[in-house]
Structures are given as structure tokens and as C-alpha cells.
Short mmCIF file of C-alpha atoms and ligand atoms in Angstrom, two decimals:
data_model
loop_
_atom_site.label_atom_id
_atom_site.label_comp_id
_atom_site.label_asym_id
_atom_site.label_seq_id
_atom_site.Cartn_x
_atom_site.Cartn_y
_atom_site.Cartn_z
CA UNK A 75 8.24 -9.07 -19.87
CA UNK A 76 11.91 -9.38 -21.47
CA UNK A 77 13.32 -6.18 -22.72
CA UNK A 78 11.06 -3.80 -20.91
CA UNK A 79 11.79 -1.82 -17.85
CA UNK A 80 10.07 -2.83 -14.71
CA UNK A 81 6.79 -1.04 -14.42
CA UNK A 82 5.02 -0.25 -11.21
CA UNK A 83 1.93 1.95 -11.58
CA UNK A 84 0.52 4.35 -8.94
CA UNK A 85 -3.15 4.64 -8.67
CA UNK A 86 -3.68 8.18 -9.51
CA UNK A 87 -7.31 9.19 -8.73
CA UNK A 88 -6.59 10.82 -5.31
CA UNK A 89 -3.82 11.12 -2.74
CA UNK A 90 0.12 11.31 -2.69
CA UNK A 91 0.76 9.11 -5.75
CA UNK A 92 3.32 11.75 -7.32
CA UNK A 93 5.78 11.04 -4.22
CA UNK A 94 5.47 7.17 -4.79
CA UNK A 95 6.22 7.85 -8.41
CA UNK A 96 9.25 9.97 -7.61
CA UNK A 97 10.59 7.12 -5.15
CA UNK A 98 10.09 4.34 -7.62
CA UNK A 99 11.86 6.49 -10.31
CA UNK A 100 14.80 7.00 -8.04
CA UNK A 101 15.01 3.15 -8.02
CA UNK A 102 15.13 2.95 -11.82
CA UNK A 103 11.50 1.70 -12.21
CA UNK A 104 8.97 3.12 -14.77
CA UNK A 105 6.25 4.52 -12.60
CA UNK A 106 3.21 5.65 -14.79
CA UNK A 107 0.00 7.02 -13.28
CA UNK A 108 -2.88 4.49 -13.47
CA UNK A 109 -6.07 6.32 -14.02
CA UNK A 110 -8.33 3.91 -15.94
CA UNK A 111 -8.85 0.20 -15.35
CA UNK A 112 -7.43 -0.63 -18.77
CA UNK A 113 -4.06 0.76 -17.87
CA UNK A 114 -3.83 -1.98 -15.31
CA UNK A 115 -2.65 -4.19 -17.97
CA UNK A 116 0.34 -2.19 -18.63
CA UNK A 117 1.83 -2.54 -15.13
CA UNK A 118 3.74 -5.37 -13.28
CA UNK A 119 2.60 -4.09 -9.80
CA UNK A 120 0.50 -1.32 -8.42
CA UNK A 121 0.62 1.04 -5.53
CA UNK A 122 -2.51 2.47 -3.92
CA UNK A 123 -1.25 5.81 -2.27
CA UNK A 124 -2.23 7.46 1.01
CA UNK A 125 -5.05 10.19 0.82
CA UNK A 126 -8.75 9.83 1.79
CA UNK A 127 -9.90 6.25 1.74
CA UNK A 128 -13.53 7.25 1.36
CA UNK A 129 -12.65 9.39 -1.77
CA UNK A 130 -10.43 6.77 -3.22
CA UNK A 131 -12.98 3.91 -2.92
CA UNK A 132 -15.76 6.24 -4.24
CA UNK A 133 -13.49 6.90 -7.39
CA UNK A 134 -12.58 3.32 -7.61
CA UNK A 135 -16.23 2.53 -8.06
CA UNK A 136 -16.86 5.42 -10.41
CA UNK A 137 -14.20 4.40 -12.68
CA UNK A 138 -14.99 0.72 -12.61
CA UNK A 139 -11.77 -0.28 -10.91
CA UNK A 140 -13.22 -2.60 -8.24
CA UNK A 141 -13.75 -5.68 -10.38
CA UNK A 142 -10.73 -5.18 -12.57
CA UNK A 143 -8.40 -4.53 -9.84
CA UNK A 144 -9.81 -7.71 -7.60
CA UNK A 145 -9.42 -9.83 -10.84
CA UNK A 146 -5.91 -8.76 -11.59
CA UNK A 147 -4.82 -9.18 -7.81
CA UNK A 148 -6.38 -12.72 -7.73
CA UNK A 149 -4.38 -13.63 -10.74
CA UNK A 150 -1.30 -12.51 -9.07
CA UNK A 151 -0.63 -8.74 -9.60
CA UNK A 152 1.61 -7.43 -6.61
CA UNK A 153 -0.02 -4.56 -4.91
CA UNK A 154 1.06 -2.27 -2.17
CA UNK A 155 -1.26 0.12 -0.17
CA UNK A 156 0.07 2.86 1.97
CA UNK A 157 -2.36 4.36 4.68
CA UNK A 158 -5.56 4.92 2.97
CA UNK A 159 -4.33 2.27 0.47
CA UNK A 160 -4.01 -0.20 3.57
CA UNK A 161 -7.71 0.70 4.03
CA UNK A 162 -8.75 0.18 0.60
CA UNK A 163 -7.38 -3.36 0.49
CA UNK A 164 -8.74 -4.63 3.90
CA UNK A 165 -11.24 -7.12 4.27
CA UNK A 166 -13.30 -5.37 6.56
CA UNK A 167 -13.25 -2.02 8.48
CA UNK A 168 -14.32 -0.97 12.07
CA UNK A 169 -16.06 2.27 10.09
CA UNK A 170 -19.29 1.63 8.12
CA UNK A 171 -17.67 3.52 5.27
CA UNK A 172 -16.05 3.00 2.81
CA UNK A 173 -16.68 -0.52 1.49
CA UNK A 174 -13.17 -1.94 0.96
CA UNK A 175 -11.96 -4.11 -1.59
CA UNK A 176 -11.50 -7.25 0.47
CA UNK A 177 -8.14 -7.92 -1.11
CA UNK A 178 -6.39 -8.81 1.88
CA UNK A 179 -7.21 -10.86 5.04
CA UNK A 180 -6.98 -7.88 7.55
CA UNK A 181 -9.49 -6.07 9.59
CA UNK A 182 -8.55 -2.43 9.87
CA UNK A 183 -9.49 0.59 11.83
CA UNK A 184 -9.20 4.00 10.30
CA UNK A 185 -7.80 7.15 12.17
CA UNK A 186 -6.79 4.63 15.08
CA UNK A 187 -4.53 7.16 16.84
CA UNK A 188 -6.84 9.64 18.23
CA UNK A 189 -6.77 13.35 17.65
CA UNK A 190 -3.73 14.42 19.72
CA UNK A 191 -1.28 12.09 18.22
CA UNK A 192 -3.09 11.77 14.91
CA UNK A 193 0.36 12.42 13.16
CA UNK A 194 3.50 10.90 14.67
CA UNK A 195 6.79 9.29 13.73
CA UNK A 196 8.19 6.11 15.32
CA UNK A 197 11.32 4.03 14.44
CA UNK A 198 10.38 0.69 12.98
CA UNK A 199 12.30 -2.58 12.65
CA UNK A 200 10.93 -4.04 9.30
CA UNK A 201 11.54 -7.67 8.44
CA UNK A 202 13.47 -7.95 5.38
CA UNK A 203 15.24 -4.59 5.66
CA UNK A 204 18.64 -4.59 6.83
CA UNK A 205 20.63 -2.45 9.51
CA UNK A 206 19.02 0.79 10.39
CA UNK A 207 15.55 1.12 11.66
CA UNK A 208 12.91 2.74 9.31
CA UNK A 209 11.45 6.09 10.37
CA UNK A 210 7.64 5.49 10.09
CA UNK A 211 5.61 8.66 9.39
CA UNK A 212 2.04 8.18 10.39
CA UNK A 213 -0.59 10.58 9.42
CA UNK A 214 -4.03 9.85 10.55
CA UNK A 215 -2.98 6.41 10.16
CA UNK A 216 -4.96 3.18 10.42
CA UNK A 217 -4.11 0.12 12.42
CA UNK A 218 -4.48 -3.51 11.77
CA UNK A 219 -6.80 -5.27 14.34
CA UNK A 220 -6.94 -8.59 12.93
CA UNK A 221 -4.62 -10.55 10.42
CA UNK A 222 -5.55 -14.01 8.92
CA UNK A 223 -3.26 -16.85 8.90
CA UNK A 224 -1.71 -16.17 5.57
CA UNK A 225 -0.91 -12.39 6.71
CA UNK A 226 2.68 -11.99 8.04
CA UNK A 227 3.21 -8.83 10.32
CA UNK A 228 6.67 -7.46 9.11
CA UNK A 229 6.55 -4.34 11.23
CA UNK A 230 4.92 -3.50 14.73
CA UNK A 231 4.67 -0.47 16.79
CA UNK A 232 6.47 -0.57 20.23
CA UNK A 233 3.04 -1.70 21.72
CA UNK A 234 2.85 -4.67 19.40
CA UNK A 235 0.13 -3.49 16.99
CA UNK A 236 1.12 -4.54 13.33
CA UNK A 237 1.68 -1.47 10.92
CA UNK A 238 3.10 -3.38 7.92
CA UNK A 239 1.73 -6.64 6.64
CA UNK A 240 2.29 -8.96 3.74
CA UNK A 241 0.08 -11.62 2.28
CA UNK A 242 1.66 -13.29 -0.69
CA UNK A 243 2.23 -10.54 -3.34
CA UNK A 244 0.46 -8.05 -1.27
CA UNK A 245 1.95 -5.51 1.06
CA UNK A 246 0.17 -2.94 3.18
CA UNK A 247 1.67 -0.29 5.43
CA UNK A 248 0.09 1.87 7.81
CA UNK A 249 2.73 4.75 7.36
CA UNK A 250 4.00 6.74 4.54
CA UNK A 251 7.56 5.50 3.21
CA UNK A 252 7.02 7.91 0.08
CA UNK A 253 7.11 10.97 2.32
CA UNK A 254 10.72 10.14 3.56
CA UNK A 255 13.97 9.97 1.26
CA UNK A 256 14.48 6.39 2.62
CA UNK A 257 13.43 4.29 -0.33
CA UNK A 258 13.87 0.81 1.21
CA UNK A 259 10.20 -0.28 1.30
CA UNK A 260 9.84 0.84 -2.20
CA UNK A 261 12.92 -1.34 -2.96
CA UNK A 262 11.20 -4.25 -0.98
CA UNK A 263 8.15 -3.88 -3.07
CA UNK A 264 10.25 -3.52 -6.13
CA UNK A 265 11.87 -6.81 -5.34
CA UNK A 266 8.34 -8.47 -4.59
CA UNK A 267 7.35 -7.41 -8.11
CA UNK A 268 10.80 -8.76 -9.62
CA UNK A 269 10.02 -12.23 -7.85
CA UNK A 270 6.57 -12.33 -9.42
CA UNK A 271 7.88 -11.84 -13.00
CA UNK A 272 10.62 -14.87 -12.50
CA UNK A 273 9.64 -17.77 -14.46
CA UNK A 274 8.79 -20.97 -12.48
CA UNK A 275 11.99 -23.24 -12.59
N1 LIG B 1541 -7.28 8.91 7.74
C1 LIG B 1541 -7.23 8.52 6.15
C2 LIG B 1541 -8.55 7.65 5.72
O1 LIG B 1541 -9.21 7.31 6.59
C3 LIG B 1541 -6.01 8.05 5.80
C4 LIG B 1541 -4.80 9.01 5.93
C5 LIG B 1541 -3.78 8.86 5.05
O2 LIG B 1541 -3.73 8.16 4.20
N2 LIG B 1541 -2.69 9.50 5.46
O3 LIG B 1541 -8.65 7.33 4.64
#
């Protein structure tokens, strides 16, 4: 990848991919919109945005992303899902729909916070981020019910439930860092992508 700007794509079929692109650009990352499976060849990492997971998965299948994305992620492409993106990446869901991509060893409940508080904010301590807490913006957010052995919870709600998880080069957050002006989680993902490009010693 020498000589080329770090490139992190945003899956741009539904949801708030624009906000992710803007955050990445603030960090000096080239952030194209990924609309077709072949465009996965041109990125060093991928963000699956928040939105409506049933719609995103439907379009993933219509555009033929399921096999291409699974293959790329198995081959080591770093990927980060926010909110609906976390649902898309899960191994299984409490809901019957959608059929997730089974990328990460987590079981997830959609809309886990009931109607009254289906949107809320909470300060989070996130492993790997220094100093101040990170303001988590939760909008009809999912929660992780089960995380496999290889999955590390890097942030939890006050009640202990994990809302940010990592597994190798995969990251999933139940909240929306792209809707704040705090770019530290984008910075964390950027460093995961940089790490993946480093040649082995
Ligand atoms: N509740 C949405 C879903 O199930 C996710 C909401 C979001 O991405 N903010 O897909």
C-alpha cells in the first residue's frame, strides 16, 4: 500500500454513511462510498453504518455483498459496524429477521432498550481511549447478549452490558460515534486498519 493514502470505505447502501465519511476525512483518511462488492478491493478497511439493519441486509443480499464481504473479512479486512452495523455483523439475533452475516462471535438483541429510552446518551469508558469518557449516543440501539471467547468487551454500560466489542480486526459499537464531534473511536479504527497493513517482522 506504500504511497497511497489510507483508505477506509463506508458501506453506502443505507444509513448514516456520510457522517462516518466526514469523521474519517477529519482524520486525513480517504473515505470513499462503497456501493458495489468489487469496490471492496479498493479499501483497507470498511465501516458498516447505523441505519435500519433489515434494509441494510436486504440490500447487501440484492447487491451480492454477502459472499464478497464474508470472504474479505475472513482474509483480514478490518471492519467496524455501528448500531445497525453491529446487528449486521452478529452471529445471531434474538429477532428472526434479518439474517446477519455471522462475522463476529456475538449474539445481539435489536432495539434492546424499550420504547421510553429508545434514544439516550451515556458516558462510556472505552479501553484504548485515553482520558475523558466518550459520550455514547444510543438510538434504538442493540445490545450484546453473548460474546465468544475471542471477543473482548472494550466498553460497557453502567449495568455491565457490553456496547463496544472487538474480535481481531473487527470492531462493533452499539452507539454512534459518527454523530458526535469526538473522533477518537474513528481514530481507534484507523489504528486497527494501519496495524493490519504493517508488514510482519
Ligand atoms: N434499530 C435499528 C435496527 O434494528 C438500528 C438503529 C440504528 O442504527 N441507530 O436496525
